[in-house]
Amino acid sequence: MRANCSSSSACAANSSEEELPVGPEAHGNLELVFTVVSAVMMGLLMFSLGCSVEFQKLWAHIRRPWGIAVGLLCQFGLMPLTAYLLAISFSLKPVQAIAVLVMGCCPGGTISNIFTFWVEGDMDLSITMTTCSTVAALGMMPLCLYVYTLSWKLEQNLTIPYQNIGITLVCLTIPVAFGIYVNYRWPKQSKIILKIGAIVGGVLLLVVAVAGVVLAKGSWNSDITLLTISFIFPLIGHVTGFLLALLTHQSWQRCRTISLETGAQNIQMCVTMLQLSFTTKQLVQMLSFPLAYGLFQLLDGFLIVAVSGIQQMIHICEYYDHHTYKMYKRRLKSEHRKKDTGCAEGCHKKKSASLKETSAFLEANEEVALTPGPSVPMDLHTALEPSGHISSCT
């Protein structure tokens, strides 16, 4: 299936294979090595992230796909619409408008899985959403491109990279499925693999960002409009995804996950589509947008991770403050009880001593009364009056 796109030149997909540009100034062998290394590292990364997925929770998301439905609505509803509105609002050139629209129609990228793990989001939902959006892209990308370019009345056809989508699905499903199996059989070892995968993911992000800029350095231009859109677009995706998830009463963990999935697009798929459909001269005007989008996407992701980390630190501090306050209150109550117990024991001892003194006095008085001799007048009431320190303990 093909969708109309903006250009007056002949479709590059109909030209010979030698005429298909791999990159404006990138060598073919270097591009191939970079692609193979990226695929292998991505497969290892998805395997490690799959070790954090529990089959029961994954099956629960599939049986009740409310979170998945909200994510797909954001991915293929909000993002293409946002791209279309941005292209019209900034009055972009036809070729540049297509670059923005293609980015908006792409499925979610695996970068969202890495950031979801770092912010302690719902990894089961994140991986499920990435896989489902990639599968849905087989039909939703041509449909969205056709609908949004229908009013533009353009001639050139845009090539949908079905082979690239299939490779992405293989790199997603097989390593993730193997990681889920490892987590099911060896849960202790899977935690170690997951920690290593988090480090590998960070290194992979830096390698892909640097290599992408170096391989396509000739595609950068000074168009401030595209740079502005590339900065705004992922932010709009994150915010709208979060708000829609919040309006549909998703949990806080799912809201963060859907937000990251919405704003994070598959940059490699967008670049591949542009390379298959346009000439080298046109790519010079187009490739700067996906590259800039990828860089701002990374910055936004790191910003969300930093904000999430600060929130977690605040919650931890609040928890420890609350816990410390509870311990302080318990200690005060314990000391108060000890004082009450000691006072009660002291009063009991003093009362016992006073009773003994009174009984001894009475016995002595009885002996005096029985013994003949001069009578000694004594105020019995004064003698029998208890000591003042007894009343003070009541």
C-alpha positions as a Python dict, from the first residue, in 0.01 Angstrom:
ca = {
    (1, 'M'): (0, 0, 0),
    (2, 'R'): (121, 349, -81),
    (3, 'A'): (16, 689, 40),
    (4, 'N'): (40, 1020, -142),
    (5, 'C'): (326, 1246, -39),
    (6, 'S'): (464, 1585, -126),
    (7, 'S'): (698, 1609, -419),
    (8, 'S'): (679, 1680, -787),
    (9, 'S'): (970, 1455, -883),
    (10, 'A'): (947, 1091, -976),
    (11, 'C'): (928, 836, -699),
    (12, 'A'): (1273, 723, -593),
    (13, 'A'): (1138, 381, -503),
    (14, 'N'): (1088, 310, -876),
    (15, 'S'): (1451, 381, -958),
    (16, 'S'): (1731, 128, -958),
    (17, 'E'): (1880, -6, -637),
    (18, 'E'): (2204, 183, -693),
    (19, 'E'): (2016, 513, -698),
    (20, 'L'): (1861, 458, -356),
    (21, 'P'): (2054, 676, -114),
    (22, 'V'): (2185, 516, 195),
    (23, 'G'): (2294, 845, 351),
    (24, 'P'): (2401, 1179, 209),
    (25, 'E'): (2767, 1135, 304),
    (26, 'A'): (2779, 790, 462),
    (27, 'H'): (2978, 501, 318),
    (28, 'G'): (2785, 183, 246),
    (29, 'N'): (3010, -47, 446),
    (30, 'L'): (3006, 180, 751),
    (31, 'E'): (2629, 203, 727),
    (32, 'L'): (2601, -177, 710),
    (33, 'V'): (2831, -228, 1009),
    (34, 'F'): (2639, 31, 1209),
    (35, 'T'): (2306, -134, 1122),
    (36, 'V'): (2426, -483, 1215),
    (37, 'V'): (2584, -369, 1543),
    (38, 'S'): (2274, -169, 1633),
    (39, 'A'): (2048, -467, 1561),
    (40, 'V'): (2261, -701, 1774),
    (41, 'M'): (2281, -455, 2063),
    (42, 'M'): (1909, -386, 2037),
    (43, 'G'): (1836, -759, 2048),
    (44, 'L'): (2050, -801, 2360),
    (45, 'L'): (1887, -498, 2516),
    (46, 'M'): (1535, -625, 2451),
    (47, 'F'): (1637, -964, 2593),
    (48, 'S'): (1754, -800, 2914),
    (49, 'L'): (1439, -588, 2936),
    (50, 'G'): (1232, -899, 2875),
    (51, 'C'): (1381, -1040, 3195),
    (52, 'S'): (1175, -782, 3387),
    (53, 'V'): (846, -896, 3231),
    (54, 'E'): (621, -1141, 3414),
    (55, 'F'): (406, -1360, 3194),
    (56, 'Q'): (101, -1331, 3422),
    (57, 'K'): (104, -951, 3409),
    (58, 'L'): (169, -953, 3035),
    (59, 'W'): (-126, -1186, 2982),
    (60, 'A'): (-340, -962, 3204),
    (61, 'H'): (-263, -665, 2975),
    (62, 'I'): (-357, -872, 2671),
    (63, 'R'): (-682, -996, 2825),
    (64, 'R'): (-783, -647, 2940),
    (65, 'P'): (-613, -420, 2686),
    (66, 'W'): (-733, -85, 2819),
    (67, 'G'): (-380, 48, 2859),
    (68, 'I'): (-281, -86, 2517),
    (69, 'A'): (-589, 76, 2358),
    (70, 'V'): (-507, 414, 2514),
    (71, 'G'): (-148, 384, 2393),
    (72, 'L'): (-251, 297, 2036),
    (73, 'L'): (-497, 587, 2035),
    (74, 'C'): (-213, 820, 2134),
    (75, 'Q'): (29, 662, 1885),
    (76, 'F'): (-188, 661, 1573),
    (77, 'G'): (-449, 919, 1671),
    (78, 'L'): (-283, 1206, 1853),
    (79, 'M'): (66, 1193, 1701),
    (80, 'P'): (-34, 1201, 1329),
    (81, 'L'): (-290, 1473, 1402),
    (82, 'T'): (-28, 1675, 1591),
    (83, 'A'): (219, 1636, 1303),
    (84, 'Y'): (-43, 1752, 1053),
    (85, 'L'): (-135, 2056, 1261),
    (86, 'L'): (230, 2150, 1314),
    (87, 'A'): (303, 2124, 942),
    (88, 'I'): (10, 2355, 862),
    (89, 'S'): (74, 2596, 1149),
    (90, 'F'): (439, 2655, 1054),
    (91, 'S'): (363, 2666, 679),
    (92, 'L'): (632, 2410, 598),
    (93, 'K'): (752, 2325, 251),
    (94, 'P'): (588, 2012, 105),
    (95, 'V'): (901, 1800, 146),
    (96, 'Q'): (953, 1913, 505),
    (97, 'A'): (586, 1864, 588),
    (98, 'I'): (609, 1503, 473),
    (99, 'A'): (910, 1445, 702),
    (100, 'V'): (710, 1572, 1000),
    (101, 'L'): (404, 1366, 905),
    (102, 'V'): (605, 1045, 855),
    (103, 'M'): (756, 1089, 1200),
    (104, 'G'): (411, 1130, 1350),
    (105, 'C'): (284, 813, 1182),
    (106, 'C'): (574, 592, 1296),
    (107, 'P'): (520, 339, 1577),
    (108, 'G'): (682, 364, 1917),
    (109, 'G'): (1053, 307, 1945),
    (110, 'T'): (1243, 79, 2180),
    (111, 'I'): (1397, 383, 2348),
    (112, 'S'): (1071, 414, 2541),
    (113, 'N'): (1133, 73, 2699),
    (114, 'I'): (1468, 188, 2835),
    (115, 'F'): (1327, 509, 2982),
    (116, 'T'): (1026, 320, 3124),
    (117, 'F'): (1264, 91, 3310),
    (118, 'W'): (1462, 387, 3445),
    (119, 'V'): (1149, 563, 3577),
    (120, 'E'): (1014, 238, 3725),
    (121, 'G'): (714, 235, 3495),
    (122, 'D'): (504, -61, 3382),
    (123, 'M'): (753, -263, 3178),
    (124, 'D'): (492, -521, 3081),
    (125, 'L'): (270, -250, 2933),
    (126, 'S'): (563, -71, 2770),
    (127, 'I'): (692, -375, 2582),
    (128, 'T'): (338, -481, 2489),
    (129, 'M'): (260, -133, 2356),
    (130, 'T'): (581, -119, 2152),
    (131, 'T'): (511, -459, 1998),
    (132, 'C'): (144, -385, 1929),
    (133, 'S'): (218, -43, 1776),
    (134, 'T'): (480, -201, 1547),
    (135, 'V'): (230, -464, 1432),
    (136, 'A'): (-41, -202, 1387),
    (137, 'A'): (198, 13, 1184),
    (138, 'L'): (170, -236, 897),
    (139, 'G'): (-179, -101, 832),
    (140, 'M'): (-204, 223, 1030),
    (141, 'M'): (96, 399, 872),
    (142, 'P'): (-37, 379, 514),
    (143, 'L'): (-386, 471, 634),
    (144, 'C'): (-272, 776, 831),
    (145, 'L'): (-45, 896, 550),
    (146, 'Y'): (-325, 859, 297),
    (147, 'V'): (-582, 1041, 513),
    (148, 'Y'): (-363, 1337, 606),
    (149, 'T'): (-208, 1388, 260),
    (150, 'L'): (-537, 1347, 72),
    (151, 'S'): (-616, 1718, 90),
    (152, 'W'): (-271, 1816, -36),
    (153, 'K'): (-335, 1676, -389),
    (154, 'L'): (17, 1554, -444),
    (155, 'E'): (153, 1302, -691),
    (156, 'Q'): (453, 1115, -557),
    (157, 'N'): (405, 790, -370),
    (158, 'L'): (562, 715, -33),
    (159, 'T'): (718, 374, 15),
    (160, 'I'): (622, 192, 335),
    (161, 'P'): (924, -8, 463),
    (162, 'Y'): (744, -333, 540),
    (163, 'Q'): (1075, -519, 552),
    (164, 'N'): (1209, -276, 813),
    (165, 'I'): (892, -315, 1017),
    (166, 'G'): (927, -693, 1002),
    (167, 'I'): (1290, -676, 1117),
    (168, 'T'): (1186, -451, 1404),
    (169, 'L'): (918, -701, 1507),
    (170, 'V'): (1169, -986, 1504),
    (171, 'C'): (1416, -782, 1713),
    (172, 'L'): (1134, -712, 1957),
    (173, 'T'): (943, -1037, 1997),
    (174, 'I'): (1210, -1307, 1991),
    (175, 'P'): (1454, -1153, 2247),
    (176, 'V'): (1168, -1040, 2470),
    (177, 'A'): (1007, -1385, 2464),
    (178, 'F'): (1340, -1544, 2554),
    (179, 'G'): (1386, -1291, 2836),
    (180, 'I'): (1040, -1371, 2974),
    (181, 'Y'): (1129, -1741, 2974),
    (182, 'V'): (1458, -1673, 3157),
    (183, 'N'): (1273, -1464, 3416),
    (184, 'Y'): (1025, -1748, 3465),
    (185, 'R'): (1289, -2020, 3506),
    (186, 'W'): (1573, -1829, 3675),
    (187, 'P'): (1434, -1519, 3851),
    (188, 'K'): (1754, -1447, 4047),
    (189, 'Q'): (1977, -1455, 3742),
    (190, 'S'): (1729, -1242, 3546),
    (191, 'K'): (1773, -956, 3794),
    (192, 'I'): (2148, -951, 3725),
    (193, 'I'): (2085, -958, 3349),
    (194, 'L'): (1838, -671, 3388),
    (195, 'K'): (2093, -451, 3566),
    (196, 'I'): (2350, -519, 3293),
    (197, 'G'): (2087, -442, 3029),
    (198, 'A'): (2012, -105, 3186),
    (199, 'I'): (2380, -8, 3152),
    (200, 'V'): (2397, -142, 2796),
    (201, 'G'): (2085, 57, 2713),
    (202, 'G'): (2247, 381, 2823),
    (203, 'V'): (2559, 307, 2619),
    (204, 'L'): (2343, 216, 2320),
    (205, 'L'): (2160, 548, 2335),
    (206, 'L'): (2486, 740, 2329),
    (207, 'V'): (2632, 528, 2047),
    (208, 'V'): (2322, 560, 1830),
    (209, 'A'): (2300, 935, 1889),
    (210, 'V'): (2668, 1000, 1807),
    (211, 'A'): (2681, 760, 1513),
    (212, 'G'): (2358, 895, 1368),
    (213, 'V'): (2492, 1249, 1373),
    (214, 'V'): (2827, 1146, 1222),
    (215, 'L'): (2681, 929, 946),
    (216, 'A'): (2432, 1193, 836),
    (217, 'K'): (2626, 1509, 914),
    (218, 'G'): (2570, 1636, 562),
    (219, 'S'): (2193, 1642, 615),
    (220, 'W'): (2202, 1909, 883),
    (221, 'N'): (2085, 2253, 783),
    (222, 'S'): (2013, 2577, 962),
    (223, 'D'): (1634, 2566, 925),
    (224, 'I'): (1521, 2703, 1260),
    (225, 'T'): (1159, 2609, 1187),
    (226, 'L'): (1232, 2236, 1170),
    (227, 'L'): (1445, 2257, 1482),
    (228, 'T'): (1161, 2430, 1665),
    (229, 'I'): (912, 2163, 1557),
    (230, 'S'): (1152, 1885, 1649),
    (231, 'F'): (1175, 2038, 1997),
    (232, 'I'): (800, 2088, 2041),
    (233, 'F'): (674, 1764, 1886),
    (234, 'P'): (804, 1509, 2141),
    (235, 'L'): (700, 1733, 2430),
    (236, 'I'): (345, 1749, 2294),
    (237, 'G'): (347, 1370, 2262),
    (238, 'H'): (457, 1318, 2622),
    (239, 'V'): (208, 1567, 2764),
    (240, 'T'): (-94, 1457, 2559),
    (241, 'G'): (-21, 1090, 2623),
    (242, 'F'): (-1, 1151, 2996),
    (243, 'L'): (-321, 1358, 3001),
    (244, 'L'): (-518, 1104, 2799),
    (245, 'A'): (-401, 823, 3025),
    (246, 'L'): (-496, 1032, 3326),
    (247, 'L'): (-842, 1107, 3185),
    (248, 'T'): (-903, 735, 3128),
    (249, 'H'): (-826, 669, 3497),
    (250, 'Q'): (-503, 477, 3441),
    (251, 'S'): (-268, 427, 3734),
    (252, 'W'): (21, 668, 3790),
    (253, 'Q'): (268, 404, 3676),
    (254, 'R'): (73, 346, 3354),
    (255, 'C'): (41, 720, 3292),
    (256, 'R'): (419, 758, 3292),
    (257, 'T'): (455, 455, 3065),
    (258, 'I'): (196, 574, 2810),
    (259, 'S'): (351, 921, 2814),
    (260, 'L'): (694, 784, 2726),
    (261, 'E'): (551, 551, 2462),
    (262, 'T'): (362, 835, 2294),
    (263, 'G'): (649, 1081, 2268),
    (264, 'A'): (915, 824, 2170),
    (265, 'Q'): (898, 742, 1798),
    (266, 'N'): (1092, 491, 1589),
    (267, 'I'): (1352, 723, 1436),
    (268, 'Q'): (1521, 452, 1232),
    (269, 'M'): (1194, 359, 1061),
    (270, 'C'): (1126, 722, 970),
    (271, 'V'): (1474, 764, 820),
    (272, 'T'): (1434, 441, 624),
    (273, 'M'): (1104, 554, 476),
    (274, 'L'): (1251, 886, 369),
    (275, 'Q'): (1555, 719, 216),
    (276, 'L'): (1340, 479, 14),
    (277, 'S'): (1108, 748, -121),
    (278, 'F'): (1312, 1060, -197),
    (279, 'T'): (1621, 1167, -383),
    (280, 'T'): (1948, 1276, -224),
    (281, 'K'): (1872, 1642, -293),
    (282, 'Q'): (1537, 1613, -117),
    (283, 'L'): (1686, 1421, 175),
    (284, 'V'): (1916, 1713, 251),
    (285, 'Q'): (1606, 1914, 336),
    (286, 'M'): (1431, 1632, 524),
    (287, 'L'): (1677, 1426, 731),
    (288, 'S'): (1760, 1709, 968),
    (289, 'F'): (1414, 1676, 1123),
    (290, 'P'): (1426, 1308, 1233),
    (291, 'L'): (1783, 1351, 1358),
    (292, 'A'): (1691, 1659, 1561),
    (293, 'Y'): (1374, 1485, 1682),
    (294, 'G'): (1584, 1193, 1802),
    (295, 'L'): (1820, 1418, 1996),
    (296, 'F'): (1538, 1615, 2161),
    (297, 'Q'): (1362, 1286, 2229),
    (298, 'L'): (1666, 1171, 2424),
    (299, 'L'): (1684, 1500, 2615),
    (300, 'D'): (1315, 1482, 2702),
    (301, 'G'): (1354, 1124, 2818),
    (302, 'F'): (1648, 1210, 3042),
    (303, 'L'): (1451, 1506, 3177),
    (304, 'I'): (1157, 1279, 3264),
    (305, 'V'): (1395, 1033, 3430),
    (306, 'A'): (1549, 1317, 3634),
    (307, 'V'): (1207, 1449, 3743),
    (308, 'S'): (1096, 1098, 3831),
    (309, 'G'): (1413, 1046, 4034),
    (310, 'I'): (1355, 1370, 4224),
    (311, 'Q'): (997, 1267, 4299),
    (312, 'Q'): (1114, 929, 4425),
    (313, 'M'): (1372, 1096, 4648),
    (314, 'I'): (1103, 1326, 4788),
    (315, 'H'): (876, 1028, 4856),
    (316, 'I'): (1163, 844, 5024),
    (317, 'C'): (1244, 1147, 5241),
    (318, 'E'): (878, 1188, 5331),
    (319, 'Y'): (858, 819, 5416),
    (320, 'Y'): (1163, 832, 5639),
    (321, 'D'): (1045, 1155, 5803),
    (322, 'H'): (708, 997, 5871),
    (323, 'H'): (875, 679, 5993),
    (324, 'T'): (1111, 878, 6218),
    (325, 'Y'): (819, 1077, 6359),
    (326, 'K'): (634, 754, 6434),
    (327, 'M'): (942, 613, 6608),
    (328, 'Y'): (971, 934, 6812),
    (329, 'K'): (606, 916, 6916),
    (330, 'R'): (645, 551, 7012),
    (331, 'R'): (951, 631, 7220),
    (332, 'L'): (765, 912, 7400),
    (333, 'K'): (474, 680, 7473),
    (334, 'S'): (714, 412, 7597),
    (335, 'E'): (891, 657, 7830),
    (336, 'H'): (556, 787, 7956),
    (337, 'R'): (443, 434, 8029),
    (338, 'K'): (767, 360, 8213),
    (339, 'K'): (719, 673, 8425),
    (340, 'D'): (362, 577, 8504),
    (341, 'T'): (467, 223, 8593),
    (342, 'G'): (754, 349, 8814),
    (343, 'C'): (526, 599, 8990),
    (344, 'A'): (265, 331, 9050),
    (345, 'E'): (525, 93, 9188),
    (346, 'G'): (673, 367, 9411),
    (347, 'C'): (329, 465, 9545),
    (348, 'H'): (250, 102, 9612),
    (349, 'K'): (576, 57, 9804),
    (350, 'K'): (517, 378, 10005),
    (351, 'K'): (163, 277, 10088),
    (352, 'S'): (283, -65, 10202),
    (353, 'A'): (549, 95, 10422),
    (354, 'S'): (294, 334, 10574),
    (355, 'L'): (56, 49, 10649),
    (356, 'K'): (338, -141, 10816),
    (357, 'E'): (427, 164, 11027),
    (358, 'T'): (61, 212, 11125),
    (359, 'S'): (18, -152, 11220),
    (360, 'A'): (341, -143, 11423),
    (361, 'F'): (223, 170, 11601),
    (362, 'L'): (-112, 13, 11683),
    (363, 'E'): (55, -299, 11821),
    (364, 'A'): (287, -85, 12036),
    (365, 'N'): (-8, 122, 12158),
    (366, 'E'): (-195, -192, 12252),
    (367, 'E'): (105, -315, 12453),
    (368, 'V'): (125, 19, 12636),
    (369, 'A'): (-243, 4, 12718),
    (370, 'L'): (-206, -346, 12862),
    (371, 'T'): (109, -257, 13060),
    (372, 'P'): (36, -88, 13400),
    (373, 'G'): (201, 252, 13442),
    (374, 'P'): (140, 620, 13403),
    (375, 'S'): (-86, 704, 13121),
    (376, 'V'): (61, 903, 12836),
    (377, 'P'): (-196, 1119, 12660),
    (378, 'M'): (-176, 1103, 12282),
    (379, 'D'): (-388, 1226, 12000),
    (380, 'L'): (-483, 906, 11824),
    (381, 'H'): (-604, 1093, 11515),
    (382, 'T'): (-264, 1261, 11474),
    (383, 'A'): (-81, 935, 11522),
    (384, 'L'): (-294, 756, 11268),
    (385, 'E'): (-268, 1035, 11005),
    (386, 'P'): (-83, 906, 10698),
    (387, 'S'): (231, 1071, 10576),
    (388, 'G'): (207, 1359, 10333),
    (389, 'H'): (421, 1190, 10071),
    (390, 'I'): (155, 921, 10020),
    (391, 'S'): (-102, 1166, 9893),
    (392, 'S'): (144, 1321, 9655),
    (393, 'C'): (168, 999, 9449),
    (394, 'T'): (-203, 979, 9370),
}
